Coordinates of C-alpha atoms and ligand atoms in Angstrom, one line a residue:
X1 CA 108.1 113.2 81.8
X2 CA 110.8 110.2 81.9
X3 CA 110.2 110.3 77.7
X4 CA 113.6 109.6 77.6
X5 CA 113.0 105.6 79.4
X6 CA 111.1 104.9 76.8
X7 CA 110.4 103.8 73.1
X8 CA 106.9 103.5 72.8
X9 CA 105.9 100.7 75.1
X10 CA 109.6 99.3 75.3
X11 CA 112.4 100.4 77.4
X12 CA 114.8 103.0 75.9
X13 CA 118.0 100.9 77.6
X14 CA 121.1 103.3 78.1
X15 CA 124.7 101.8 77.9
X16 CA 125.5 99.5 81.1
X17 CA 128.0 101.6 83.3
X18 CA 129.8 100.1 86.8
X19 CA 127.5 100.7 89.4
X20 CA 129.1 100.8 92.9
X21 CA 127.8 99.7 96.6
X22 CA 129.3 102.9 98.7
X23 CA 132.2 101.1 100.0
X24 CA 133.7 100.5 96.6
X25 CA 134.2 96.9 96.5
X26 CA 131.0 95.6 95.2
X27 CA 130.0 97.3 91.3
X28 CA 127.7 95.9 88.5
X29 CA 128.0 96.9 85.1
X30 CA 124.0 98.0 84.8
X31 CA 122.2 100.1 82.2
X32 CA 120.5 102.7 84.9
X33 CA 117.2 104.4 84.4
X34 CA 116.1 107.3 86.7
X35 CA 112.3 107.3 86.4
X36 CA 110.9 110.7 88.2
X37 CA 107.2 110.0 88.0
X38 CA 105.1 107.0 89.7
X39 CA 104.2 106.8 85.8
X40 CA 107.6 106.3 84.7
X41 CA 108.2 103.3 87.6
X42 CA 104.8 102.1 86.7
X43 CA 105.8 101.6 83.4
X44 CA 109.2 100.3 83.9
X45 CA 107.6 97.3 85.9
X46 CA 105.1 96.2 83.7
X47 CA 107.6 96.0 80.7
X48 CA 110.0 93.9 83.1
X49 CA 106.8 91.7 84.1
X50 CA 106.0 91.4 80.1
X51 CA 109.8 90.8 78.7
X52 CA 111.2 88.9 81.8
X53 CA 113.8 91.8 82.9
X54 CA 115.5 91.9 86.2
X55 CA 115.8 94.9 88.1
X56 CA 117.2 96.4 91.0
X57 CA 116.1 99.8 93.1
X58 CA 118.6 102.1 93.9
X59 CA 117.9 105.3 95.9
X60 CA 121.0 107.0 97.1
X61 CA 123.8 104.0 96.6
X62 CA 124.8 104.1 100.3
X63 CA 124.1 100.8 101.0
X64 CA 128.0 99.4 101.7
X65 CA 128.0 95.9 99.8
X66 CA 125.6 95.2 97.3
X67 CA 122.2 95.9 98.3
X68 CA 121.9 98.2 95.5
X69 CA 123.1 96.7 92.6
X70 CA 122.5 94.0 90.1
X71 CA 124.8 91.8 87.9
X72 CA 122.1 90.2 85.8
X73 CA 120.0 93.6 84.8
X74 CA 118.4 96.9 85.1
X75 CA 119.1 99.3 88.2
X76 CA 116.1 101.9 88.6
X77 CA 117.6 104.9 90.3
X78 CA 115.1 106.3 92.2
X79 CA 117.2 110.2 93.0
X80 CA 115.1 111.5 90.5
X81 CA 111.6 111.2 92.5
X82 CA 112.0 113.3 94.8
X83 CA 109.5 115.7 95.7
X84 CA 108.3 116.8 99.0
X85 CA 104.4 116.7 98.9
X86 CA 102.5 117.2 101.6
X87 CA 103.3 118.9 105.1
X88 CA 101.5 119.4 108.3
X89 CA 103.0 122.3 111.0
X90 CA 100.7 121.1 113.3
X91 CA 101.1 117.3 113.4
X92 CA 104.4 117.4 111.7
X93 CA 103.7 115.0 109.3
X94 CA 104.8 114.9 105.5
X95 CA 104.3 113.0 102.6
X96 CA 107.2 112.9 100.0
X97 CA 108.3 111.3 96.8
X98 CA 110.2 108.2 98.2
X99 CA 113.6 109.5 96.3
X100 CA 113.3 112.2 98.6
X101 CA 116.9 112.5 100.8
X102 CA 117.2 112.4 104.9
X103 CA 119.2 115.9 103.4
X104 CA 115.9 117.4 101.7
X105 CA 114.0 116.6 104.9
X106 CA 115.9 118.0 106.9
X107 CA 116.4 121.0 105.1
X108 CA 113.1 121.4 105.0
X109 CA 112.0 120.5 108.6
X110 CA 114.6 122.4 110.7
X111 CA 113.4 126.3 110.6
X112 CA 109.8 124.5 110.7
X113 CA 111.4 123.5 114.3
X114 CA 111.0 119.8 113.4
X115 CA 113.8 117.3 113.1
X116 CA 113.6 113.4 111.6
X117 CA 112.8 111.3 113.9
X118 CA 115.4 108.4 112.7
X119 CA 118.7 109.4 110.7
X120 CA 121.6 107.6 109.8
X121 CA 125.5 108.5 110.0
X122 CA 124.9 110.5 106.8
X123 CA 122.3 112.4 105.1
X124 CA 122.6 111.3 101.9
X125 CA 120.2 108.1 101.8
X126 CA 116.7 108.3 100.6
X127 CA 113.5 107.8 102.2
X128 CA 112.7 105.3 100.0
X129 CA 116.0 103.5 100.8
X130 CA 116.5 104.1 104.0
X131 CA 112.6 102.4 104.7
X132 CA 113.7 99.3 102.6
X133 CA 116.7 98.4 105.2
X134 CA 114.8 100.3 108.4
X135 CA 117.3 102.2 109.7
X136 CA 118.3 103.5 112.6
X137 CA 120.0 105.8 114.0
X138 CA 122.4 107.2 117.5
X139 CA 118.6 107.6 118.9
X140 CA 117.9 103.8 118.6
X141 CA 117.7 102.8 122.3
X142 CA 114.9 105.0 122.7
X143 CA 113.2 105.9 119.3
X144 CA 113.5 102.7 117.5
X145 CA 113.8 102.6 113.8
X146 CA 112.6 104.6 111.1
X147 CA 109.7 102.3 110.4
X148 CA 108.2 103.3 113.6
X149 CA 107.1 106.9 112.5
X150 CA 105.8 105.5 108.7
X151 CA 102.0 106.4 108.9
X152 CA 101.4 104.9 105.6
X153 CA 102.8 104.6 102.1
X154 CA 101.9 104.0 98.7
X155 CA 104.0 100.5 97.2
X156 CA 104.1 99.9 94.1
X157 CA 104.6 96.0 94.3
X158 CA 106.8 94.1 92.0
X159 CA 103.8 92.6 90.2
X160 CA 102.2 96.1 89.6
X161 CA 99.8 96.8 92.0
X162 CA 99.5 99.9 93.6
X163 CA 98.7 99.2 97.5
X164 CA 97.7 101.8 100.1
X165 CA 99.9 100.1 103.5
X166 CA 99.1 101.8 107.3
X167 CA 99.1 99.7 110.2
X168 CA 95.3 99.3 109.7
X169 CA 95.6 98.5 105.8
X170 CA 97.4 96.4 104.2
X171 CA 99.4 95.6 107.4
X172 CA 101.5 92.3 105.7
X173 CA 103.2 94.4 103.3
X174 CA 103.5 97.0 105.7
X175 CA 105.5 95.2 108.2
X176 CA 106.9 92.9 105.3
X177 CA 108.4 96.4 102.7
X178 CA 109.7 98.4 105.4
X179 CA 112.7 96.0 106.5
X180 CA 112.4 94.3 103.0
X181 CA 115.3 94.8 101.4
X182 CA 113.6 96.4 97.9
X183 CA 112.7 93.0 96.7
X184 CA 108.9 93.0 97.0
X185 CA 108.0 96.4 95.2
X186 CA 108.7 100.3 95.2
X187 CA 107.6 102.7 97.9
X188 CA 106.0 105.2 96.5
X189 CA 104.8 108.1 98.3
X190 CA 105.8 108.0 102.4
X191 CA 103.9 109.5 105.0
X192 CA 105.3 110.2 108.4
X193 CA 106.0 112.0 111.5
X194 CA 109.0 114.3 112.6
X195 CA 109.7 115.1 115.9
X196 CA 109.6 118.8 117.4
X197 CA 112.5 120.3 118.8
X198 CA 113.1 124.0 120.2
X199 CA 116.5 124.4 119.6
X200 CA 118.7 124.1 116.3
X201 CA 121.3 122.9 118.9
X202 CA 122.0 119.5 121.1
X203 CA 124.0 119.4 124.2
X204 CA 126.7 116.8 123.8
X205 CA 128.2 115.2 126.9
X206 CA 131.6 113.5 125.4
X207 CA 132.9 110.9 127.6
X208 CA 136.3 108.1 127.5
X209 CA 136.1 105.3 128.7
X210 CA 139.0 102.8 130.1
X211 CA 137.4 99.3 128.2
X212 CA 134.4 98.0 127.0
X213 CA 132.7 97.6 130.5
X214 CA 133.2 101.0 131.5
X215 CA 131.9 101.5 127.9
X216 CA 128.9 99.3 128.7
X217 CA 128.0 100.7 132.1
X218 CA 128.0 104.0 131.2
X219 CA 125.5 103.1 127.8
X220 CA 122.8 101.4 130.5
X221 CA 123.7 103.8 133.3
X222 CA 122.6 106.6 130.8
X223 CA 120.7 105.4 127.9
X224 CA 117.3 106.5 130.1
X225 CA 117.9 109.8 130.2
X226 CA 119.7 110.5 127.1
X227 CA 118.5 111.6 123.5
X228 CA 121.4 109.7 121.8
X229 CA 124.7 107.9 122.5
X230 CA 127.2 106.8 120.2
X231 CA 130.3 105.0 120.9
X232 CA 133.2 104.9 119.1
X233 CA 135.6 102.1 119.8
X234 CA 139.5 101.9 119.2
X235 CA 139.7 98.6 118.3
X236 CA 143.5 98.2 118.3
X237 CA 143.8 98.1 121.7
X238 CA 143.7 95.4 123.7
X239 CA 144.2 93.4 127.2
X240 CA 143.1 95.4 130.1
X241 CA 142.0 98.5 127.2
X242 CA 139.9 96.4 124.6
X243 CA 137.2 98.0 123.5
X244 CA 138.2 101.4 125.3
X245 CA 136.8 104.6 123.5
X246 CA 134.7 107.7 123.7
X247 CA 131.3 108.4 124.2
X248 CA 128.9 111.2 122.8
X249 CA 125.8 111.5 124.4
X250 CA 123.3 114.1 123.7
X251 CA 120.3 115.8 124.9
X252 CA 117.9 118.5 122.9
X253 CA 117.3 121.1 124.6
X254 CA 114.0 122.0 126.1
X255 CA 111.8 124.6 124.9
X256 CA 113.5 127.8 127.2
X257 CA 117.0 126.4 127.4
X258 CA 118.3 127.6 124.2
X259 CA 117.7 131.8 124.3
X260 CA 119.1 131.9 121.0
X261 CA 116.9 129.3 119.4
X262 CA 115.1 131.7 116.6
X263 CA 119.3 131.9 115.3
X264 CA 120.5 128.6 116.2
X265 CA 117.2 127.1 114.4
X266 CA 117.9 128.5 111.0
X267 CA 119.2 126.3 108.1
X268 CA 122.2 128.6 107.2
X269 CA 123.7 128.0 110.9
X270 CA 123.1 124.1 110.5
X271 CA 125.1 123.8 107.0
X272 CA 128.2 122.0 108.1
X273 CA 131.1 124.2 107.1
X274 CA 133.1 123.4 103.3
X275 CA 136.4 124.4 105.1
X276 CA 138.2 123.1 108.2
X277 CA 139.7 126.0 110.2
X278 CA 138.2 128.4 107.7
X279 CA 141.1 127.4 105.4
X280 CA 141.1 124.0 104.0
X281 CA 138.9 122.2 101.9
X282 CA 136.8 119.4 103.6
X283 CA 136.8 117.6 100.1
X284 CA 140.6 117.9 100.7
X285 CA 140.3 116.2 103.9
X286 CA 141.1 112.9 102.8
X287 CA 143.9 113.5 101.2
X288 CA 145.3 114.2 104.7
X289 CA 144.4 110.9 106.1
X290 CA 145.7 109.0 102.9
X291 CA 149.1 108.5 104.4
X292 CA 147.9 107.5 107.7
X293 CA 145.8 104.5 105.8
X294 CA 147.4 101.4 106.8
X295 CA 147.3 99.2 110.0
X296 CA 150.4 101.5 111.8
X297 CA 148.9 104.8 110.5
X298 CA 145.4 103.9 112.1
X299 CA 146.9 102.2 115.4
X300 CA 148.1 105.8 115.7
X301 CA 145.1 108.0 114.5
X302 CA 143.0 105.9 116.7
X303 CA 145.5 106.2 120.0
X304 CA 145.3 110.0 119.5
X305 CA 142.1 110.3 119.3
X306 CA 141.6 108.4 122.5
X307 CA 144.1 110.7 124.1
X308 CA 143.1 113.2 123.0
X309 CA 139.3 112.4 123.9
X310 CA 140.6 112.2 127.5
X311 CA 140.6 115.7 128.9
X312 CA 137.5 116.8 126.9
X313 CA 134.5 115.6 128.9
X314 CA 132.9 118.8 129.2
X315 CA 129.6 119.6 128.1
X316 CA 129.1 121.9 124.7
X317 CA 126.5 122.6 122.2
X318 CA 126.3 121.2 119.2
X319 CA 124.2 122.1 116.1
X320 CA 121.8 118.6 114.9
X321 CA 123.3 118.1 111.5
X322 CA 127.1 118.3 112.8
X323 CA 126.4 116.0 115.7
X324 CA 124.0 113.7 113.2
X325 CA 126.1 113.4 110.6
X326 CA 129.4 113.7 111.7
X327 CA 130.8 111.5 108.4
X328 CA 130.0 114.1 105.9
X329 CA 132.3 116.1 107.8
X330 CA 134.7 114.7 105.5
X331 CA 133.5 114.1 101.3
X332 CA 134.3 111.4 100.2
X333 CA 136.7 109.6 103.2
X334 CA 136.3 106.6 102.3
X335 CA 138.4 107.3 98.9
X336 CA 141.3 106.8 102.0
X337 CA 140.5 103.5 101.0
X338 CA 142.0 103.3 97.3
X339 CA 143.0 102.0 94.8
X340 CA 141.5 99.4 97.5
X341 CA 138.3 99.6 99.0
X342 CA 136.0 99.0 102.3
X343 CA 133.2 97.0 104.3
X344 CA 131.9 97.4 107.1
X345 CA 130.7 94.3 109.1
X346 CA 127.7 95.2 111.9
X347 CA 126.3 93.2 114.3
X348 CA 123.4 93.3 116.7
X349 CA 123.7 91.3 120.0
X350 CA 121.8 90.5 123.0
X351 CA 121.9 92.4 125.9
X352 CA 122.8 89.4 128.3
X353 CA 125.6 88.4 125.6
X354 CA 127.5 91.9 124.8
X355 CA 130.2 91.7 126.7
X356 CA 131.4 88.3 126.1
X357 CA 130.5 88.6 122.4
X358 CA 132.1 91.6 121.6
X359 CA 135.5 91.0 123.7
X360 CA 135.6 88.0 121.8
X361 CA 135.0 89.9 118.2
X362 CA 137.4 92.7 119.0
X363 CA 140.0 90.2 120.3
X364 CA 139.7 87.4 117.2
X365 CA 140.5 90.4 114.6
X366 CA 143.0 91.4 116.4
X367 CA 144.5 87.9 116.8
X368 CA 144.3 87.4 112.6
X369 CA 145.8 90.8 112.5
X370 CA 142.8 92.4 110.7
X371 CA 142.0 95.3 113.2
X372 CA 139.0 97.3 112.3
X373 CA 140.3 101.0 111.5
X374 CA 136.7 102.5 112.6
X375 CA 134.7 101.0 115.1
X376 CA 131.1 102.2 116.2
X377 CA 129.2 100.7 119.1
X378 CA 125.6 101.5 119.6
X379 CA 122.7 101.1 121.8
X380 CA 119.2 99.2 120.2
X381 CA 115.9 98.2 121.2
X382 CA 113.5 95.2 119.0
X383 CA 111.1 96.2 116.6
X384 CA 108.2 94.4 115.2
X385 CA 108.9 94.2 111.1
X386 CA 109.2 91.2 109.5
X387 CA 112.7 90.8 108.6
X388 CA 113.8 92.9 111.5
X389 CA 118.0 93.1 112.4
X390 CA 117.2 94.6 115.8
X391 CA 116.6 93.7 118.9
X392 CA 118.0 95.4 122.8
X393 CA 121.2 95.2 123.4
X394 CA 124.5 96.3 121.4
X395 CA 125.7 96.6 117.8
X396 CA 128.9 97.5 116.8
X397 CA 130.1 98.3 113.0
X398 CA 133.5 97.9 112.3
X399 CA 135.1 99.4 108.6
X400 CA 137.8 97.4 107.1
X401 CA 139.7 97.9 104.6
X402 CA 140.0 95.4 101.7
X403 CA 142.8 95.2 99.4
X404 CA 144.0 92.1 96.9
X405 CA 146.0 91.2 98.8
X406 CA 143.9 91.1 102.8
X407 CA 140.5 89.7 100.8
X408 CA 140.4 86.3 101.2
X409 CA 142.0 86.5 104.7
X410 CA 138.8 89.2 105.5
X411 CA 136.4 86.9 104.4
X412 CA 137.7 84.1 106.0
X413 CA 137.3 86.6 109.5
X414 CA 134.1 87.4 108.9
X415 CA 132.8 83.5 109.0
X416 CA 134.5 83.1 111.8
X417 CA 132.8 86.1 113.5
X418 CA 129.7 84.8 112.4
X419 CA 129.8 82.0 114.3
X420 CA 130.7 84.2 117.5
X421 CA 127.6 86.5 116.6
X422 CA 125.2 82.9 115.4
X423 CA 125.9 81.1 119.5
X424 CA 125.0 84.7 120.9
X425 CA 122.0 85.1 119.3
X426 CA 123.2 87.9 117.2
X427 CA 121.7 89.4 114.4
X428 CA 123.5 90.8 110.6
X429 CA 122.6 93.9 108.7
X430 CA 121.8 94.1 105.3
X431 CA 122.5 97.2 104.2
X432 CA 125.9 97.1 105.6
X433 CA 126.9 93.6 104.5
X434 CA 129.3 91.9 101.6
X435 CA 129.8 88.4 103.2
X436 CA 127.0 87.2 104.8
X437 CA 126.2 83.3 103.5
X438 CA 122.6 81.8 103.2
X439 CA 123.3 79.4 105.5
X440 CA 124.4 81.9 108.5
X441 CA 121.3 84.3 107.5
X442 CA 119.1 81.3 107.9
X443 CA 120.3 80.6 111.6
X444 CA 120.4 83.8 112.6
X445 CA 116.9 85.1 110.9
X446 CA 114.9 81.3 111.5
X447 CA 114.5 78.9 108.9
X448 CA 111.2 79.6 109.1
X449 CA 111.4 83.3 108.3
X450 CA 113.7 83.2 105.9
X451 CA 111.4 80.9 104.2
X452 CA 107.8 82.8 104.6
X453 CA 110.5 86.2 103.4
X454 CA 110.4 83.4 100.2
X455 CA 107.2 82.7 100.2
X456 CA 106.1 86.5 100.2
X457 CA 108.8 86.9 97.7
X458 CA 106.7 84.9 95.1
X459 CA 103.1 86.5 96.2
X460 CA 104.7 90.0 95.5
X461 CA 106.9 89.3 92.5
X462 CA 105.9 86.3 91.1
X463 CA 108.1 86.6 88.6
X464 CA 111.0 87.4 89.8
X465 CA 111.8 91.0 88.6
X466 CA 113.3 92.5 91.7
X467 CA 116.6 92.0 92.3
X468 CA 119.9 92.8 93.9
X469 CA 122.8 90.9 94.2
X470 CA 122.3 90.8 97.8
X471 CA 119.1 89.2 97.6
X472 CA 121.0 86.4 95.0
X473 CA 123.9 85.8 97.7
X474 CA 121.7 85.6 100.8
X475 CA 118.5 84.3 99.6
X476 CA 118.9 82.7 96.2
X477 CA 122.4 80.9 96.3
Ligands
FAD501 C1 128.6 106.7 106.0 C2 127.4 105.9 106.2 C3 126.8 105.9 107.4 C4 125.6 105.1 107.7 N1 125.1 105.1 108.9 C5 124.0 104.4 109.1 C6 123.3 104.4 110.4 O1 123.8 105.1 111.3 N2 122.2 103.6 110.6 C7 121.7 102.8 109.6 O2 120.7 102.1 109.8 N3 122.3 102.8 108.4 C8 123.4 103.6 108.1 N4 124.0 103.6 106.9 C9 123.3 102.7 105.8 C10 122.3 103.5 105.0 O3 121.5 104.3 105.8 C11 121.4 102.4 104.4 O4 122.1 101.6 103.6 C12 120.2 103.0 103.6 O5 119.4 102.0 103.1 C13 120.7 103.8 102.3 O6 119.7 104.4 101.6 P1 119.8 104.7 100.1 O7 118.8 105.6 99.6 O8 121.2 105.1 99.8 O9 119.5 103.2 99.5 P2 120.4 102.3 98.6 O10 121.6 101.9 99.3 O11 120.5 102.8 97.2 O12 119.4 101.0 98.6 C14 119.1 100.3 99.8 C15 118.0 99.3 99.6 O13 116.8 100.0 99.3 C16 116.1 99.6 98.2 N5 115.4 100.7 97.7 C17 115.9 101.9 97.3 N6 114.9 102.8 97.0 C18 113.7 102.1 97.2 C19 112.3 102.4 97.0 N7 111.9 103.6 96.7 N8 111.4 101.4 97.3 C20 111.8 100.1 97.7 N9 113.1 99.8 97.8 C21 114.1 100.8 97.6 C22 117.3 99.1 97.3 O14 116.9 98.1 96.4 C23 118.2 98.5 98.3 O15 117.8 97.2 98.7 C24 125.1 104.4 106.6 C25 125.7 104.4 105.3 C26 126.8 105.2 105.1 C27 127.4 105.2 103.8

């Protein structure tokens, strides 16, 4: 296994090739190994600890910006370890190969009548990735982030030691990897807990709303007694109707309310369809949107889709992996993006601060003329990991497009909406960011964490073999 790493006790180094973050704009040229064994990672590490090599840990790539990739060495592409281990009916626990996929989990889980606890807009991250930036998920309000359901994992730290980490055991590097950016070691092998449901189908409340307030009222009228809520914000208009949008809340269904839950429950009536209409493609879908990819075509799209949204606020069923991962719909949309590319800038705010903070983010683009084309507004509750992004109140990612020509101008927005999210007492989030500076991270993390991150930084790795070039920008520079 992985003989093809290796020379003997040397690494077998394939030919660098462009490595991308997922929204196209960030790449390294990297030579990429994909170790499948715990052997094979083992290994890799204690060469890079012996010859001074830099790496970085890549599960799935969908970190946006460049949390996983590395201009000065190695990526370790963890796809390859990926099998499910372990699983429990009764407690509905599992233990799995951290390159296992939120995909391959919940394939596995669904006609077991289990579903993951946490996802993310797509199912294409890994376990192992998807612990490193704690994600979260439509569910956040309520379930917090994916941390929360860890039971314990094997890490493989960056200096070679294998450590078993619960929240008995080991607790520093637990609270300190999950959260940790991939910069302290390798998660090896995860346990943790899904969540029964009865029903291979939610029921989805959809909902438009006039502004952001109504937006806002109707999140903390209904976050109690909802399973999810997403928001989705068109962020081109303005005055009386900034921030208006649509809502999609969602409830699973209670063991009894579903009589058709032995059908709706199996994997083959989850698979999201491959054609739209029966007819065309999804991977074509794109293609369709390409024209409509420029600040005209997406003041429209966005309009209709509000419009649209209007008369539809009646109540339907909805399968989990359709409502969960409603991006995959598409393959490959953001390729609407080229020959430029994407980032997506998320931010986490303070209850008491929302309003004011978002009107003034939504109303600053739109006064530089650099109007988010996809706008998503969530509700989150605090969590207790070290380098945690979350806390209650709002976040809201908005995708822009970059281009040669927009870049500089982009940037230059961001910094300023840094300084609307830094005197709100917002938060940033790594694995969506490209332009986050030391200096903001510092105020908005604490000096003081930022430096004990550090400090841990040179317990774990002392010398410096994990990597990324987000760790260089925010940390390092
Ligand atoms: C369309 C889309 C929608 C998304 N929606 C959401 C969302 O709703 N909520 C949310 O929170 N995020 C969301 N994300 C972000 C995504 O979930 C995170 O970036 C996640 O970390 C990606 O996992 P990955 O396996 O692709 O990891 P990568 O992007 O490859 O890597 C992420 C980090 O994990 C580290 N890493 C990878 N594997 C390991 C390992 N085994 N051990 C230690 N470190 C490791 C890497 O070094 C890197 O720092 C979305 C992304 C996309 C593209």
């Amino acid at each position: 296994m992985d003989s093809n790493i290796f020379q003997g006790d040397a690494l077998n180094v394939p030919q660098a090739e462009k490595v991308y973050g997922w929204g196209m704009t960030q790449y390294s040229n990297s030579p990429v190994l994909k170790p499948s064994t715990e052997e094979g990672i083992k290994k890799i590490f204690s060469i890079a600890n012996r010859d001074g090599l830099k790496l970085v840990l890549r599960g799935g790539g969908n970190s946006y910006g460049d949390a996983a990739i590395n201009s000065e060495g190695l990526v370790v592409d963890l796809s390859n370890y990926n099998k499910i281990l372990d699983w429990n009916e009764e407690t509905g626990t599992i233990r799995l190969e951290s390159g296992v996929t939120i995909q391959q989990l919940w394939e596995f889980a669904i006609e077991k009548g289990y579903w993951p606890p946490v996802v993310s807009g797509t199912m294409f991250p890994t376990i192992g990735g998807a612990l490193s930036m704690n994600i979260h998920g439509k569910n956040n309000f309520a379930a917090g982030t994916l941390g929360e359901y860890v039971t314990q994992f094997t890490f493989l730290t960056a200096k070679g030691e294998k450590v078993k980490c619960n929240k008995k055991e080991n607790t520093e590097l637990f609270y300190l990897a999950i959260g940790g950016i991939g910069v302290m070691g390798c998660f090896l092998e995860i346990e943790l807990k899904l969540k029964k449901i009865y029903s291979g189908k939610i029921r989805v409340y959809p909902k438009a709303t006039k502004n952001l307030q109504e937006m806002l009222d109707y999140f903390e009228e209904n976050y109690q007694n909802s399973d999810y809520l997403v928001g989705w914000i068109d962020a081109f208009a303005s005055g009386k109707a900034l921030g208006r949008g649509l809502i999609h809340k969602a409830v699973n269904l209670k063991q009894g309310e579903d009589p058709n839950h032995s059908q709706t429950i199996l994997l083959k009536n989850q698979i999201l369809p491959k054609r739209f209409f029966g007819v065309i493609p999804k991977s074509w879908m794109w293609l369709f949107l390409y024209p409509f990819t420029n600040n005209l075509g997406m003041k429209f799209v966005n309009f209709v889709k509000y419009v649209v949204g209007i008369p539809f606020e009646k109540p339907y069923l909805q399968g989990h992996a359709e409502y969960s991962f409603l991006l995959d719909y598409v393959p490959n949309w953001k390729f609407i993006y080229k020959p430029g590319s994407m980032i997506q800038y998320q931010v986490f705010l303070p209850l008491e601060n929302a309003h004011n903070a978002l009107s003034e983010i939504l109303t600053t683009c739109q006064k530089h003329k650099l109007v988010s084309y996809l706008a998503v507004f969530k509700r989150n509750k605090g969590d207790n990991f070290f380098l945690s992004y979350i806390m209650e109140g709002y976040s809201l990612a908005l995708d822009f497009p970059v281009t040669k020509k927009n870049k500089d101008k982009l940037w230059a927005l961001t910094y300023q909406l840094d300084e609307i999210v830094l005197k709100n007492k917002g938060k940033f989030y790594f694995a969506k960011d490209s332009t986050l500076r030391p200096e903001i991270a510092k105020q908005a993390y604490g000096e003081k964490v930022v430096n004990k991150f550090l400090t841990f930084k040179a317990k774990y790795d002392p010398n410096g073999i994990l990597q990324s070039d987000l760790f260089k920008r925010v940390f390092l520079s």
